[in-house]
Amino acid sequence: MKRYSRITGTGSFLPPRRVTNADLVAQLAERGVETSDEWIRERTGISARHFADAGVYSSDLGLEAAKRALEAAGRSAQEIDLIIVATSTPDMVFPSTACILQNKLGANGGAAFDVQAVCSGFIYALTIANAMIQTGAANRALVVGAEVFSRILDFNDRTTCVLFGDGAGAVVLEASSKPGILASDLHADGKHVDILCVPGHVSGGGVLGDPVLKMDGQAVFKLAVGVLEESARLVLAKAQRSASDVDWMIPHQANIRIIQSTAKRLKLPMEKVIVTVDQHGNTSAASIPLALDFAVRCGKVQPGQTLLLEGVGGGFTWGAVLLNL
Ligand code: ACO
């Protein structure tokens, strides 16, 4: 019998400190950085984001999201034999945030590793977990996206610091005789490294280069819209489905204009698109599982529905997963 993988539980966590545009505008004004609620909302759709307090790491946010996903799946941490954490803001250079999370969860013994694909990280991680389950290398996985992007923002750069937030989302993915994940599609094009990067690195006991986010916003915007459409079409073709079979699109929550353009190109009405960017900002690898969990818990997304998850981010990386919940 063919082995498939299915999502059996979702969870998410936002750090309690909610920063509205008005709060951020006031904080930035103290540094002499000028922006406005109107500019941020009109250009990005963002009204608020959450920031983690000092001393709170990606593994801490991931831990809360993972506990909620396990509870929703009716599973204990000890039943998990694979943990993949998608993050670009790991707790340490090494070991992986997945190992740190595994220990905090008390799920020790199974495989655990991080995936670094920036805002596409969750799509990459879900694809890898699905492949490992299908081949029998794992039976029950925890796939987590967790980020503290506030740590790598330059709060003197208004073109980037207004866009991002912190948070985590998680799913439990289990072996099943019925298909949950129908198809996935992953890509990268390393020639675009420079348009979105954090160019610092650790060397000789210090940080060399500039360890804050740099972005060519317009270049990212143009690339993102094109590749998201392409990846959606490829994943639908692989699963022999069409856009009209999709009940919900859950895209990476970077910017409402990117989300709207992608939906329009795919002829999907915005009523079929989950949007959380207004309340969460861009939480990078956490944004898709956060949006998925939000949609599940508020009752929009129902068991049995077909979901199109799509991610795009630094690298440049992009991809999509089509699944039945
Ligand atoms: N507040 C006020 N003014 C600002 C701000 C700000 N926070 N940021 C930029 N401006 C100004 C600029 O200085 C510029 O002023 P000028 O005309 O006097 O030179 C003006 O606004 C327009 O700037 P643009 O960069 O042309 O603005 P644009 O409409 O392109 O919007 C944005 C910028 C929102 C970054 C857009 O390019 C975008 O969404 N890009 C996609 C980037 C993205 O979402 N990245 C997320 C990470 S990647 C990922 O997750 C896929």
Coordinates of C-alpha atoms and ligand atoms in Angstrom, one line a residue:
M1 CA 0.0 0.0 0.0
K2 CA 1.3 3.4 -0.9
R3 CA 2.4 5.6 2.0
Y4 CA 1.3 9.2 2.2
S5 CA 1.6 11.9 4.8
R6 CA -1.2 14.0 6.4
I7 CA -1.4 17.0 8.7
T8 CA -3.1 15.8 11.9
G9 CA -2.7 18.9 14.0
T10 CA -1.7 22.6 13.8
G11 CA -0.4 25.1 16.3
S12 CA 1.0 28.6 16.5
F13 CA 2.4 31.1 18.9
L14 CA 2.9 34.9 18.8
P15 CA 5.0 36.6 21.5
P16 CA 2.7 38.7 23.7
R17 CA 4.3 42.1 22.8
R18 CA 2.0 43.5 20.0
V19 CA 3.4 46.5 18.3
T20 CA 0.9 48.5 16.2
N21 CA 2.0 50.8 13.4
A22 CA 1.3 53.7 15.7
D23 CA 3.6 52.2 18.4
L24 CA 6.3 51.6 15.8
V25 CA 6.0 55.0 14.2
A26 CA 6.5 56.6 17.7
Q27 CA 9.5 54.4 18.5
L28 CA 11.1 55.1 15.1
A29 CA 10.4 58.9 15.5
E30 CA 12.6 58.9 18.6
R31 CA 15.5 57.7 16.4
G32 CA 14.7 60.4 13.8
V33 CA 13.3 57.7 11.4
E34 CA 10.2 59.0 9.7
T35 CA 7.3 56.8 8.6
S36 CA 3.5 56.6 9.0
D37 CA 0.7 54.2 9.7
E38 CA -0.8 55.3 6.4
W39 CA 2.4 54.5 4.4
I40 CA 2.8 51.1 6.0
R41 CA -0.8 50.1 5.6
E42 CA -1.1 51.3 2.0
R43 CA 2.1 49.8 0.7
T44 CA 2.1 46.5 2.7
G45 CA -1.3 45.9 4.3
I46 CA 0.4 45.6 7.7
S47 CA -1.3 47.1 10.8
A48 CA 0.6 45.3 13.6
R49 CA 3.3 42.8 14.4
H50 CA 4.5 41.0 17.5
F51 CA 8.1 41.3 18.8
A52 CA 9.7 38.8 21.2
D53 CA 11.3 40.2 24.4
A54 CA 15.1 40.0 24.9
G55 CA 16.1 36.5 25.9
V56 CA 13.3 34.8 24.0
Y57 CA 14.5 32.7 21.0
S58 CA 13.1 30.9 18.0
S59 CA 13.1 27.6 20.0
D60 CA 10.9 29.2 22.7
L61 CA 8.3 30.4 20.2
G62 CA 8.6 27.1 18.3
L63 CA 8.1 25.2 21.6
E64 CA 4.7 26.8 22.3
A65 CA 3.6 26.3 18.7
A66 CA 4.7 22.7 18.8
K67 CA 2.9 21.9 22.0
R68 CA -0.3 23.3 20.5
A69 CA 0.1 21.3 17.3
L70 CA 0.8 18.1 19.4
E71 CA -2.3 18.7 21.5
A72 CA -4.4 19.3 18.4
A73 CA -3.1 16.0 16.9
G74 CA -3.7 14.1 20.1
R75 CA 0.0 13.1 20.2
S76 CA 2.7 13.3 22.9
A77 CA 6.2 14.6 22.1
Q78 CA 7.6 11.1 22.7
E79 CA 5.7 9.9 19.6
I80 CA 7.5 12.2 17.3
D81 CA 10.5 10.7 15.4
L82 CA 11.4 13.7 13.2
I83 CA 11.6 17.4 14.0
I84 CA 12.4 19.9 11.2
V85 CA 12.6 23.6 12.1
A86 CA 12.6 26.2 9.3
T87 CA 14.3 29.3 10.5
S88 CA 16.7 32.0 9.4
T89 CA 17.0 33.3 13.0
P90 CA 18.4 30.2 14.8
D91 CA 19.1 30.3 18.6
M92 CA 22.8 29.6 17.9
V93 CA 25.2 29.1 15.0
F94 CA 25.0 25.4 16.1
P95 CA 23.6 23.1 17.3
S96 CA 20.4 23.4 15.3
T97 CA 17.3 25.1 16.7
A98 CA 15.5 21.7 16.0
C99 CA 17.8 20.0 18.5
I100 CA 17.3 22.7 21.1
L101 CA 13.5 22.4 20.5
Q102 CA 13.6 18.6 20.7
N103 CA 15.2 18.8 24.1
K104 CA 12.8 21.5 25.4
L105 CA 9.9 19.3 24.2
G106 CA 11.4 16.1 25.8
A107 CA 11.1 14.4 22.4
N108 CA 14.7 13.2 22.4
G109 CA 16.0 10.4 20.2
G110 CA 14.5 11.0 16.7
A111 CA 16.1 12.9 13.9
A112 CA 16.2 16.7 14.2
F113 CA 17.6 19.4 11.9
D114 CA 17.0 22.9 10.6
V115 CA 16.2 24.0 7.1
Q116 CA 17.4 27.4 5.9
A117 CA 15.3 28.7 3.0
V118 CA 14.3 32.0 4.5
C119 CA 10.6 32.8 3.8
S120 CA 10.2 29.5 1.8
G121 CA 11.6 27.5 4.7
F122 CA 8.3 26.0 5.8
I123 CA 7.5 24.8 2.3
Y124 CA 10.9 23.3 2.0
A125 CA 10.6 21.6 5.5
L126 CA 7.1 20.2 4.8
T127 CA 8.3 18.8 1.5
I128 CA 11.3 17.1 3.1
A129 CA 9.2 15.7 6.0
N130 CA 6.7 14.4 3.4
A131 CA 9.4 12.7 1.4
M132 CA 10.9 11.1 4.6
I133 CA 7.5 9.8 5.7
Q134 CA 6.8 8.4 2.2
T135 CA 10.1 6.5 2.1
G136 CA 9.6 5.2 5.6
A137 CA 12.5 7.2 7.1
A138 CA 10.1 8.8 9.5
N139 CA 6.5 8.1 10.7
R140 CA 5.5 11.1 12.7
A141 CA 7.0 14.5 12.2
L142 CA 6.8 17.9 13.7
V143 CA 7.4 20.6 11.1
V144 CA 8.0 24.0 12.6
G145 CA 8.6 27.5 11.3
A146 CA 9.9 29.8 14.0
E147 CA 11.5 33.3 13.7
V148 CA 12.7 36.2 15.7
F149 CA 13.2 38.5 12.8
S150 CA 13.2 41.6 15.1
R151 CA 16.8 40.6 16.0
I152 CA 18.1 41.1 12.4
L153 CA 16.2 44.3 11.6
D154 CA 18.0 47.7 11.2
F155 CA 15.6 50.0 13.0
N156 CA 17.3 53.0 11.2
D157 CA 16.1 51.6 7.8
R158 CA 12.5 52.4 7.4
T159 CA 12.3 50.5 4.1
T160 CA 12.7 47.2 5.9
C161 CA 12.1 47.5 9.7
V162 CA 8.3 48.1 9.3
L163 CA 7.7 44.9 7.4
F164 CA 8.6 42.0 9.7
G165 CA 7.5 40.4 13.0
D166 CA 8.3 37.4 15.2
G167 CA 6.3 34.2 15.7
A168 CA 6.1 30.5 15.2
G169 CA 3.7 27.9 13.6
A170 CA 3.9 24.1 13.6
V171 CA 2.2 21.1 12.2
V172 CA 2.2 17.4 13.1
L173 CA 2.6 15.3 9.9
E174 CA 1.9 11.6 10.1
A175 CA 2.1 8.6 7.8
S176 CA -1.3 7.7 6.3
S177 CA -2.8 5.4 3.7
K178 CA -4.8 8.4 2.4
P179 CA -3.1 11.3 0.6
G180 CA -2.8 14.5 2.6
I181 CA 0.1 16.1 0.7
L182 CA -0.8 15.7 -3.0
A183 CA 2.3 17.4 -4.6
S184 CA 5.1 19.8 -3.9
D185 CA 7.3 22.0 -6.0
L186 CA 10.6 23.6 -4.8
H187 CA 13.0 26.0 -6.6
A188 CA 16.0 28.3 -5.9
D189 CA 18.0 30.7 -8.0
G190 CA 21.2 31.7 -6.2
K191 CA 22.0 34.5 -8.6
H192 CA 19.5 36.7 -6.6
V193 CA 21.4 36.3 -3.3
D194 CA 22.0 40.1 -3.0
I195 CA 18.4 41.3 -3.3
L196 CA 17.4 40.0 0.1
C197 CA 20.1 39.0 2.6
V198 CA 21.7 39.4 6.0
P199 CA 25.3 39.7 4.9
G200 CA 27.1 39.3 8.2
H201 CA 29.0 36.2 9.5
V202 CA 30.7 35.0 12.6
S203 CA 34.5 34.9 12.4
G204 CA 37.3 34.9 14.9
G205 CA 35.1 35.6 17.9
G206 CA 33.2 38.5 16.3
V207 CA 30.7 39.4 13.7
L208 CA 32.1 40.4 10.3
G209 CA 29.9 42.3 7.8
D210 CA 26.5 43.7 8.5
P211 CA 24.2 41.3 10.4
V212 CA 21.0 43.1 9.5
L213 CA 18.5 42.6 6.8
K214 CA 19.1 44.3 3.4
M215 CA 16.5 44.2 0.7
D216 CA 15.8 45.6 -2.8
G217 CA 12.1 45.8 -2.2
Q218 CA 11.1 46.4 -5.8
A219 CA 13.2 43.6 -7.2
V220 CA 11.8 41.2 -4.5
F221 CA 8.3 42.3 -5.3
K222 CA 8.6 41.7 -9.1
L223 CA 10.3 38.3 -8.7
A224 CA 7.9 37.1 -6.0
V225 CA 4.8 37.7 -8.0
G226 CA 6.1 35.8 -11.1
V227 CA 7.5 32.8 -9.3
L228 CA 4.5 32.4 -7.0
E229 CA 2.2 32.1 -10.0
E230 CA 4.6 29.7 -11.8
S231 CA 5.0 27.5 -8.7
A232 CA 1.2 27.3 -8.1
R233 CA 0.7 26.2 -11.7
L234 CA 3.4 23.6 -11.5
V235 CA 2.2 22.1 -8.2
L236 CA -1.4 22.0 -9.5
A237 CA -0.2 20.2 -12.7
K238 CA 1.8 17.7 -10.7
A239 CA -1.3 16.8 -8.7
Q240 CA -3.5 16.9 -11.8
R241 CA -5.7 19.6 -10.3
S242 CA -6.7 23.1 -11.4
A243 CA -7.0 26.4 -9.5
S244 CA -10.7 25.9 -9.2
D245 CA -10.1 22.8 -7.1
V246 CA -8.4 24.9 -4.4
D247 CA -10.6 25.7 -1.4
W248 CA -8.0 28.0 0.2
M249 CA -4.7 29.5 -0.8
I250 CA -2.4 30.1 2.2
P251 CA 0.5 32.2 0.8
H252 CA 3.6 33.5 2.6
Q253 CA 2.4 36.6 4.3
A254 CA 5.0 39.2 3.0
N255 CA 2.8 42.0 1.6
I256 CA -0.9 42.2 0.8
R257 CA -0.1 43.5 -2.7
I258 CA 2.0 40.4 -3.5
I259 CA -0.8 38.2 -2.2
Q260 CA -3.5 40.1 -4.2
S261 CA -1.4 40.0 -7.4
T262 CA -0.8 36.3 -7.1
A263 CA -4.4 35.5 -6.4
K264 CA -5.4 37.6 -9.4
R265 CA -3.0 35.9 -11.8
L266 CA -4.4 32.5 -10.6
K267 CA -8.0 33.8 -10.9
L268 CA -8.6 32.9 -7.2
P269 CA -11.0 35.3 -5.5
M270 CA -9.6 36.9 -2.3
E271 CA -12.4 35.2 -0.4
K272 CA -10.4 32.0 -0.9
V273 CA -7.1 33.5 0.4
I274 CA -6.0 33.4 4.1
V275 CA -4.6 36.8 5.1
T276 CA -2.8 37.4 8.4
V277 CA -0.1 39.8 7.3
D278 CA -2.2 42.7 8.6
Q279 CA -1.9 41.4 12.2
H280 CA 1.4 39.5 12.1
G281 CA 3.6 41.3 9.5
N282 CA 6.1 39.1 7.7
T283 CA 7.2 36.4 10.0
S284 CA 9.3 34.7 7.3
A285 CA 9.4 30.9 7.7
A286 CA 6.7 31.1 10.4
S287 CA 4.2 32.9 8.3
I288 CA 2.5 30.0 6.5
P289 CA 2.1 27.7 9.5
L290 CA 0.9 30.7 11.5
A291 CA -1.7 31.5 8.9
L292 CA -2.7 27.9 8.5
D293 CA -3.2 27.5 12.3
F294 CA -5.2 30.8 12.4
A295 CA -7.4 29.6 9.6
V296 CA -8.0 26.2 11.2
R297 CA -8.7 27.6 14.7
C298 CA -11.2 30.2 13.4
G299 CA -13.0 27.5 11.5
K300 CA -12.4 28.9 8.0
V301 CA -10.3 25.9 6.9
Q302 CA -12.1 22.6 7.4
P303 CA -10.9 18.9 7.3
G304 CA -11.1 17.5 3.8
Q305 CA -10.5 20.8 2.0
T306 CA -7.8 21.4 -0.6
L307 CA -5.1 23.9 0.4
L308 CA -2.5 25.6 -1.7
L309 CA 0.5 26.7 0.4
E310 CA 3.0 29.0 -1.3
G311 CA 6.3 30.5 -0.1
V312 CA 9.0 32.8 -1.5
G313 CA 12.0 34.4 0.0
G314 CA 15.7 35.1 0.2
G315 CA 18.0 32.9 -1.8
F316 CA 16.0 33.4 -4.0
T317 CA 13.9 30.4 -3.0
W318 CA 10.3 29.6 -3.8
G319 CA 7.9 26.7 -3.8
A320 CA 4.4 25.4 -3.2
V321 CA 2.6 22.4 -1.5
L322 CA -0.9 21.2 -2.5
L323 CA -2.6 19.1 0.2
N324 CA -5.9 17.8 1.4
L325 CA -6.4 18.6 5.1
Ligands
ACO1 N1 7.7 55.0 5.5 C1 7.6 56.1 4.7 N2 8.2 56.1 3.5 C2 8.9 55.1 3.1 C3 9.0 53.9 3.8 C4 8.4 53.9 5.1 N3 8.5 52.9 5.9 N4 9.8 53.0 3.2 C5 10.1 53.6 2.0 N5 9.6 54.9 1.9 C6 9.6 55.8 0.8 C7 10.9 55.6 0.0 O1 12.0 56.3 0.6 C8 10.4 56.3 -1.3 O2 10.5 57.7 -1.2 P1 11.0 58.6 -2.4 O3 9.9 58.3 -3.5 O4 11.0 59.9 -1.9 O5 12.3 58.0 -2.9 C9 8.9 55.9 -1.4 O6 8.6 55.6 -0.1 C10 8.6 54.8 -2.3 O7 9.5 53.7 -2.1 P2 9.5 52.4 -2.9 O8 10.6 51.5 -2.4 O9 9.4 52.7 -4.3 O10 8.1 51.8 -2.4 P3 7.3 50.6 -2.9 O11 5.9 51.0 -3.3 O12 8.1 49.7 -3.8 O13 7.1 49.8 -1.5 C11 7.9 47.9 -0.4 C12 8.2 49.3 -0.8 C13 6.7 47.8 0.5 C14 9.1 47.3 0.4 C15 7.7 47.0 -1.7 O14 8.7 47.2 -2.6 C16 7.5 45.6 -1.4 O15 6.5 45.2 -0.8 N6 8.4 44.8 -1.8 C17 8.4 43.4 -1.5 C18 9.3 43.2 -0.4 C19 8.8 42.2 0.6 O16 7.7 42.0 0.9 N7 9.8 41.6 1.2 C20 9.6 40.8 2.3 C21 10.7 39.8 2.4 S1 10.7 38.9 1.0 C22 9.6 37.8 1.1 O17 9.1 37.6 2.2 C23 9.2 37.4 -0.1

